[in-house]
Amino acid sequence: MLPAILLVDDDPTTNFLSTRLLNRLGVSEEIVVALNGAEALGQLQQRCPATADAACPALVLLDVNMPVMDGFEFLEAYQQLPAETRQHTVIVMLTTSMLATDRQRAEQLPVAGFLTKPLTREKLAAILQQHFGLVLPE
Amino acid sequence: MPASSSAAAPGVSTADDLIALLDVSPAAMGLLRPLHAPGTHPAEFTDLAFDYLNPAAQQVIGLPARPDATWLTRLPTTGWLLEVCRTALQTGEPGHYELPPAGPDEPGYRLTFRAVSDGRLLMGCGVDVAMSPGGLVARMRQLATESGELRRQLAQAETAAQAHEWERESFYQVFEQTPVIVGMLRGPRHLLQYCNPAFRELFPGRELTGHYYADVSPEIVAHGLIAELDAVYATGRTFYGTELPVSTASPTSPVPQQRYFDFSYQPYRVNNVIVGVSIFAYDVTGQVLSRQLREEQQQQLVALFDQSPVAICLFRGSDYVLEIVNSLMLDILQRPLEKLLSQPFAAALPELAEQGLVLVLDEVRTSGQAYVVQEKALRLAHHGPEETGYYNFVYEPLRDGEGQLTGIVCVATEVTEQVLARQQLSLTNERLLLANQQLTYTNADLDNFIYTASHDLKAPISNIEALVTALREDLLLPPPAQTDVPALLDLMQDAVERFKRTIDQLTDITKLQKAHASQLAPLRMAAIVEDVRLDLAPELVAAGGELLVDVPADLTVVFAEKNLRSIVYNLLSNAIKYRHPARPVQVALRARRTTGGVTLEVRDNGLGLTPAQQPRVFDMFQRLHDHVEGSGLGLYMVKKILDNAGGRVELSSEPGVGSVFSVELPT
């Protein structure tokens, strides 16, 4: 089980559904929600590296189109964080659709994978196995 | 002067005087010419001819002034005389001969012979005093006593005669040797009395002297020059002829050659009476031929100019007189040759002078540098009011062999058609480019539209899909565990609403794209702003803000009303929506007429935008602040409306301070 998962999306429905799925699967101690990139950055700076009070998210599910700071701006800012802030976190993009140019841009940034909305049990299982060696029970 | 002539040279007064003196002299005087048989030495002469005898000598000898008879035929018994003469010729000393009386009552004469320069003998006669005390000598003495002056005159006359003779000889030699053609005609029928070798060479093989000029020179007759000779003889006025063509054959060239002469016919007078005409002529064939060659080359050049595929003209002098104008140049200028040739530039082509071409020619003349111009726009007299011609031309300075500027040649081609065609092409290209840019923008818009539309349509769909899946899962659970169902249904409803809202907005955009010019109407800006202000009043009140409006009451703008309302509404509503949480909203709207149209400025003290956000502010479905409701279409629509109408919108913003949207509405 992961210590924490950070959901970054401005759409409440997406956040509700993702939270519900993660809770049902019981893959994380804690689920944190950020409504845009700036909030997400704040959370990571605050939580990583982990302290007694706050767990550092091992996985970030990141949307692209968001107000204030979008997914790309977040990734660019994230790269500037200290290495010890970033070393325990895997970022996976979770979007409705992506242009080829957007995908190329994301590949230059610290992104571990791409998922298309909606998030499902199967999509999540593949990510957990690939990056954390976790196998979801049937 | 011919040796045979006894006439004095025209204008030599000493000769006239001498003749006059001899005529009245009581002393016998004569000029004798030794005669020798053909093939013998001149010194071996056997007789003497009388070339001239004065009246006194005529009386002594009993012969006329120019007798045919010789000394021996007239006085056969005076053979000793020949020896006296021979001695006089050989020694140069005077020789004397006593001519015995012809009869008992006749006086005897003492004759003196003296050689003169041309091999002839001057004979003078003194009278033997003893033989004839009351004779001629006594009379001469008497006369001399009566007038010592006469004797002196006689001596002077003799000296003058000698000088004259010498002078004549000099003239003669000069005439004989000069290449100038010299001839002397005598009498009203122009008897050719003398002609020099140059004259004779002109008519080889012809007998000339002693013949009438008309008889020996049919060429002169053919040229009508006998009439001129008649006129000179009759009036005394000199006639000058130029470049008389004469066809002559020479020993070296049997084919007759055309030669040209400049000549004069001058009267010559004796005792102020015209007695003949002198001919002086010199050969100007070389000059004539070279001039003819030049003229021929000039004509060839003119012909070449005329056939040239470019327009050419030549200017001479400081007034740029047109010397050559070829056909193509006439085509360009469209005026007759006679109005151009020999005319100064400013007089022949005033409209071009006004357009500064004389200054250009001045520059070429002073600098010596060619002037080359491409596609010079010029208006010629034949052009219509809106018409302009375009020409490539060169003004090239012309120089002579010494590098001196002799004129300026203009070589021109008209390129009006090409220039107009290119201008047309360029215009078409510009339009194409514009259309292409428009299409590129439209394509980019379309791509953007499709992407954003698909994204914004997909998002609620994928939400619905996930919500349905979750709902299905929950519905399989026993009812007490179905805790999420109401929330799922609400979210599903939201997603459907969002979907519908997006569809409506897309419909609005489509309508916007179809906005027509026919909707344009003159609108009072103040009225539109007031309408919008009333619409937004509740929001403004709720936000506790104020709106300052500064719009001239009479400011009108021609625009589609719905679109202008949309612009004003979106800018004001954004200013209220994106207010700064720490201070009350202050919005200022200001409109002014400018030279290009009307500017509308909306200034707020709201959140402002970062430099990174600013470029995206007019994109579709961009919501850069998340705490307020917004479709992400308002500014996109403002920009789209202005793009379509030829206006524009610009943003200047500072995060935390506020934003200024400036709109330019076209007139």
Coordinates of N, CA and C in Angstrom, one line a residue, chain B residues 104-179:
Chain B
P104 N 69.2 107.9 -149.5 CA 70.0 109.1 -149.3 C 69.4 110.1 -148.3
D105 N 68.1 110.1 -148.2 CA 67.4 111.1 -147.3 C 67.0 110.5 -146.0
E106 N 67.4 109.2 -145.9 CA 66.9 108.5 -144.7 C 68.0 108.6 -143.6
P107 N 67.7 108.6 -142.4 CA 68.7 108.7 -141.4 C 69.2 107.2 -141.1
G108 N 70.4 107.2 -140.6 CA 71.0 105.9 -140.1 C 70.6 105.7 -138.6
Y109 N 70.6 104.4 -138.1 CA 70.3 104.2 -136.7 C 71.3 103.4 -136.0
R110 N 71.5 103.7 -134.8 CA 72.4 102.9 -133.9 C 71.6 102.1 -133.0
L111 N 71.6 100.8 -133.2 CA 70.8 99.9 -132.4 C 71.6 99.3 -131.3
T112 N 71.0 99.2 -130.1 CA 71.6 98.6 -129.0 C 70.8 97.3 -128.6
F113 N 71.5 96.2 -128.3 CA 70.8 95.0 -128.0 C 71.3 94.6 -126.6
R114 N 70.4 94.2 -125.8 CA 70.7 93.8 -124.4 C 69.9 92.5 -124.1
A115 N 70.6 91.5 -123.5 CA 69.9 90.3 -123.2 C 68.9 90.5 -122.0
V116 N 67.8 90.0 -122.0 CA 66.9 90.0 -120.8 C 66.7 88.6 -120.3
S117 N 66.1 88.5 -119.2 CA 66.2 87.3 -118.4 C 65.7 86.0 -119.1
D118 N 64.7 86.2 -120.0 CA 64.1 85.0 -120.6 C 64.7 84.6 -121.9
G119 N 65.9 85.1 -122.1 CA 66.6 84.7 -123.4 C 66.2 85.5 -124.6
R120 N 65.5 86.5 -124.3 CA 65.1 87.4 -125.4 C 66.1 88.7 -125.3
L121 N 65.9 89.5 -126.3 CA 66.8 90.6 -126.4 C 65.9 91.9 -126.5
L122 N 66.3 92.8 -125.7 CA 65.7 94.1 -125.7 C 66.5 95.0 -126.7
M123 N 65.7 95.6 -127.6 CA 66.4 96.4 -128.6 C 66.0 97.8 -128.4
G124 N 67.1 98.7 -128.3 CA 66.8 100.1 -128.2 C 67.6 100.8 -129.4
C125 N 67.1 102.0 -129.6 CA 67.6 102.6 -130.8 C 68.0 104.1 -130.5
G126 N 69.3 104.3 -130.8 CA 69.7 105.7 -130.8 C 70.0 106.2 -132.2
V127 N 70.0 107.5 -132.5 CA 70.1 108.0 -133.9 C 71.6 108.5 -134.1
D128 N 72.2 108.1 -135.1 CA 73.5 108.5 -135.4 C 73.5 110.0 -135.7
V129 N 74.1 110.8 -134.8 CA 74.1 112.3 -134.9 C 74.7 112.8 -136.2
A130 N 75.8 112.2 -136.5 CA 76.5 112.7 -137.7 C 75.7 112.5 -139.0
M131 N 75.1 111.3 -138.9 CA 74.3 110.9 -140.1 C 73.1 111.7 -140.2
S132 N 72.5 112.0 -139.1 CA 71.2 112.7 -139.1 C 71.1 113.8 -138.1
P133 N 71.7 115.0 -138.4 CA 71.7 116.0 -137.4 C 70.3 116.5 -137.0
G134 N 69.5 116.4 -137.9 CA 68.1 117.0 -137.6 C 67.1 115.9 -137.4
G135 N 67.7 114.7 -137.2 CA 66.8 113.5 -137.1 C 66.2 113.2 -135.7
L136 N 66.1 112.0 -135.5 CA 65.3 111.5 -134.3 C 66.1 111.9 -133.1
V137 N 67.4 111.7 -133.1 CA 68.2 112.0 -131.9 C 68.1 113.4 -131.5
A138 N 68.2 114.3 -132.6 CA 68.1 115.7 -132.3 C 66.8 116.0 -131.6
R139 N 65.7 115.3 -132.1 CA 64.4 115.5 -131.5 C 64.4 115.0 -130.1
M140 N 65.1 113.9 -129.9 CA 65.1 113.4 -128.5 C 65.8 114.3 -127.6
R141 N 67.0 114.8 -128.1 CA 67.8 115.7 -127.3 C 66.9 116.9 -127.0
Q142 N 66.3 117.4 -128.0 CA 65.4 118.5 -127.9 C 64.4 118.3 -126.8
L143 N 63.8 117.1 -127.0 CA 62.7 116.7 -126.0 C 63.3 116.6 -124.6
A144 N 64.5 116.0 -124.6 CA 65.2 115.8 -123.3 C 65.5 117.1 -122.6
T145 N 66.0 118.0 -123.5 CA 66.3 119.3 -123.0 C 65.0 120.0 -122.5
E146 N 64.0 119.8 -123.3 CA 62.7 120.4 -122.9 C 62.2 119.8 -121.6
S147 N 62.5 118.5 -121.5 CA 61.9 117.9 -120.3 C 62.9 116.8 -119.9
G148 N 63.8 117.2 -119.0 CA 64.8 116.2 -118.4 C 64.0 115.1 -117.7
E149 N 62.9 115.5 -117.3 CA 62.0 114.5 -116.6 C 61.7 113.3 -117.5
L150 N 61.6 113.5 -118.7 CA 61.2 112.4 -119.6 C 62.3 111.4 -119.7
R151 N 63.6 111.9 -119.7 CA 64.7 111.0 -119.8 C 64.7 110.1 -118.5
R152 N 64.5 110.9 -117.5 CA 64.6 110.1 -116.2 C 63.5 109.1 -116.2
Q153 N 62.3 109.5 -116.7 CA 61.2 108.5 -116.8 C 61.6 107.3 -117.7
L154 N 62.3 107.7 -118.7 CA 62.7 106.6 -119.6 C 63.6 105.6 -118.9
A155 N 64.5 106.2 -118.2 CA 65.4 105.3 -117.4 C 64.7 104.5 -116.4
Q156 N 63.8 105.1 -115.7 CA 62.9 104.5 -114.7 C 62.1 103.4 -115.4
A157 N 61.6 103.7 -116.6 CA 60.7 102.8 -117.3 C 61.5 101.5 -117.6
E158 N 62.8 101.8 -118.0 CA 63.6 100.6 -118.4 C 63.8 99.7 -117.1
T159 N 64.1 100.4 -116.0 CA 64.3 99.6 -114.8 C 63.1 98.9 -114.4
A160 N 62.0 99.6 -114.5 CA 60.7 99.1 -114.1 C 60.3 97.9 -115.0
A161 N 60.7 98.1 -116.3 CA 60.4 97.0 -117.2 C 61.2 95.7 -116.8
Q162 N 62.4 96.0 -116.4 CA 63.2 94.8 -116.0 C 62.7 94.2 -114.7
A163 N 62.3 95.0 -113.8 CA 61.8 94.5 -112.5 C 60.5 93.8 -112.8
H164 N 59.7 94.4 -113.7 CA 58.4 93.7 -114.0 C 58.6 92.4 -114.7
E165 N 59.6 92.4 -115.5 CA 59.9 91.2 -116.2 C 60.3 90.1 -115.2
W166 N 61.1 90.5 -114.3 CA 61.6 89.6 -113.3 C 60.4 89.1 -112.4
E167 N 59.6 90.0 -112.1 CA 58.4 89.7 -111.3 C 57.5 88.7 -112.1
R168 N 57.3 89.1 -113.4 CA 56.5 88.2 -114.2 C 57.1 86.8 -114.2
E169 N 58.4 86.8 -114.4 CA 59.0 85.5 -114.4 C 58.8 84.7 -113.1
S170 N 58.9 85.4 -112.0 CA 58.7 84.8 -110.7 C 57.2 84.2 -110.6
F171 N 56.3 85.1 -111.0 CA 54.9 84.7 -111.0 C 54.7 83.4 -111.9
Y172 N 55.3 83.5 -113.0 CA 55.2 82.4 -114.0 C 55.7 81.1 -113.4
Q173 N 56.9 81.2 -112.8 CA 57.4 80.0 -112.2 C 56.5 79.5 -111.1
V174 N 56.0 80.4 -110.3 CA 55.1 80.0 -109.2 C 53.9 79.3 -109.8
F175 N 53.3 79.9 -110.8 CA 52.1 79.3 -111.5 C 52.4 78.0 -112.1
E176 N 53.6 77.9 -112.6 CA 53.9 76.6 -113.3 C 54.1 75.5 -112.3
Q177 N 54.5 75.8 -111.1 CA 54.8 74.8 -110.2 C 53.7 74.5 -109.2
T178 N 52.7 75.4 -109.1 CA 51.7 75.3 -108.1 C 50.7 74.2 -108.4
P179 N 50.3 73.5 -107.4 CA 49.2 72.5 -107.6 C 47.9 73.1 -107.8

